[in-house]
Amino acid sequence: MTKLLLSLHVLAAIVAVGPITVAASMFPPSARKALAKPGSEQAVSSLRLLHRICRVYGGVGIAVPALGFVTAMSMGVLGDAWLIASMLLTALAAMVLLALVLPRQEEILDGVTAGPLPGDEAEGRSEAGLVEGGAVTVGSAVSVRTTAQLAMFTGVFNLLWATVTVLMIVRPGSTTGA
């Protein structure tokens, strides 16, 4: 039974977390392209798809810690330091996704679909780039700084999952024969 649970846990991690890490990583550069081409329905559609992948697979990703917890119980390793660290890092990754990545993606999507800032043409600003408080915007209500922050938060999310993966493989201090 433990091998089945472990297999399901690993498959859930690959199927759920993999698409989130890839789609979330693709979102910031795609957002910059959408900002550079205001009104491009293809660019906006790409952003919507990447955001939807992150949202949907984020929900499916709940299976990963759930199966992991059941697997750890069946292996008798719930008190091991490597597992506790992995659970904490997984919770932190979920918080980063829910509190920082998905809301920024929604903010960018809203800004890209909102169009140019009011008064852009009247003040002689071009779609090529606007400077506002040190942040450059490109014909939209979203700044390039927002995409950079999103890229940073996405990198933190991905780094947390990479660390959890290493902990799951190496299992430092484990007596279960890794």
Short mmCIF file of N, CA and C in Angstrom, two decimals, residues 1-10 63-78 82-83 168 171 176:
data_model
loop_
_atom_site.label_atom_id
_atom_site.label_comp_id
_atom_site.label_asym_id
_atom_site.label_seq_id
_atom_site.Cartn_x
_atom_site.Cartn_y
_atom_site.Cartn_z
N MET A 1 0.82 -1.19 0.00
CA MET A 1 0.00 0.00 0.00
C MET A 1 0.87 1.26 0.00
N THR A 2 2.00 1.23 0.74
CA THR A 2 2.89 2.39 0.80
C THR A 2 3.43 2.74 -0.58
N LYS A 3 3.80 1.72 -1.35
CA LYS A 3 4.34 1.98 -2.69
C LYS A 3 3.29 2.62 -3.60
N LEU A 4 2.05 2.18 -3.47
CA LEU A 4 0.98 2.78 -4.25
C LEU A 4 0.78 4.25 -3.85
N LEU A 5 0.73 4.51 -2.56
CA LEU A 5 0.57 5.89 -2.08
C LEU A 5 1.73 6.77 -2.52
N LEU A 6 2.94 6.25 -2.40
CA LEU A 6 4.12 7.02 -2.82
C LEU A 6 4.08 7.29 -4.32
N SER A 7 3.68 6.30 -5.09
CA SER A 7 3.57 6.50 -6.54
C SER A 7 2.53 7.56 -6.88
N LEU A 8 1.38 7.52 -6.21
CA LEU A 8 0.34 8.52 -6.45
C LEU A 8 0.81 9.91 -6.03
N HIS A 9 1.54 9.99 -4.92
CA HIS A 9 2.08 11.26 -4.45
C HIS A 9 3.05 11.86 -5.47
N VAL A 10 3.95 11.04 -5.98
CA VAL A 10 4.94 11.52 -6.97
C VAL A 10 4.23 11.90 -8.28
N ALA A 63 -3.75 17.77 -3.89
CA ALA A 63 -3.55 16.32 -3.77
C ALA A 63 -2.12 15.97 -3.37
N VAL A 64 -1.16 16.81 -3.74
CA VAL A 64 0.24 16.50 -3.46
C VAL A 64 0.51 16.41 -1.95
N PRO A 65 0.23 17.47 -1.16
CA PRO A 65 0.48 17.33 0.27
C PRO A 65 -0.46 16.33 0.94
N ALA A 66 -1.69 16.21 0.44
CA ALA A 66 -2.63 15.25 1.03
C ALA A 66 -2.10 13.82 0.87
N LEU A 67 -1.70 13.48 -0.34
CA LEU A 67 -1.13 12.14 -0.57
C LEU A 67 0.20 11.98 0.15
N GLY A 68 0.97 13.05 0.22
CA GLY A 68 2.25 13.00 0.93
C GLY A 68 2.06 12.72 2.40
N PHE A 69 1.06 13.34 3.01
CA PHE A 69 0.78 13.13 4.43
C PHE A 69 0.37 11.69 4.69
N VAL A 70 -0.52 11.16 3.86
CA VAL A 70 -0.98 9.78 4.01
C VAL A 70 0.19 8.82 3.81
N THR A 71 1.02 9.10 2.83
CA THR A 71 2.20 8.26 2.56
C THR A 71 3.15 8.29 3.75
N ALA A 72 3.40 9.47 4.30
CA ALA A 72 4.30 9.60 5.46
C ALA A 72 3.75 8.85 6.66
N MET A 73 2.44 8.89 6.84
CA MET A 73 1.83 8.12 7.94
C MET A 73 2.07 6.63 7.75
N SER A 74 1.88 6.14 6.53
CA SER A 74 2.06 4.71 6.29
C SER A 74 3.52 4.29 6.39
N MET A 75 4.44 5.23 6.15
CA MET A 75 5.88 4.93 6.26
C MET A 75 6.39 5.13 7.69
N GLY A 76 5.59 5.80 8.52
CA GLY A 76 6.00 6.05 9.89
C GLY A 76 7.08 7.10 10.03
N VAL A 77 7.05 8.12 9.14
CA VAL A 77 8.10 9.15 9.17
C VAL A 77 7.57 10.55 9.45
N LEU A 78 6.36 10.65 9.98
CA LEU A 78 5.75 11.96 10.22
C LEU A 78 6.58 12.86 11.12
N TRP A 82 13.29 16.03 7.98
CA TRP A 82 13.23 16.31 6.55
C TRP A 82 11.78 16.43 6.08
N LEU A 83 10.90 15.63 6.67
CA LEU A 83 9.50 15.68 6.28
C LEU A 83 8.82 16.94 6.84
N MET A 168 12.81 15.48 -0.48
CA MET A 168 12.09 14.21 -0.65
C MET A 168 13.01 13.11 -1.19
N ARG A 171 16.34 13.03 1.76
CA ARG A 171 15.84 12.68 3.09
C ARG A 171 16.97 12.68 4.13
N THR A 176 14.99 5.36 6.72
CA THR A 176 14.16 4.50 5.87
C THR A 176 14.91 3.98 4.65
#
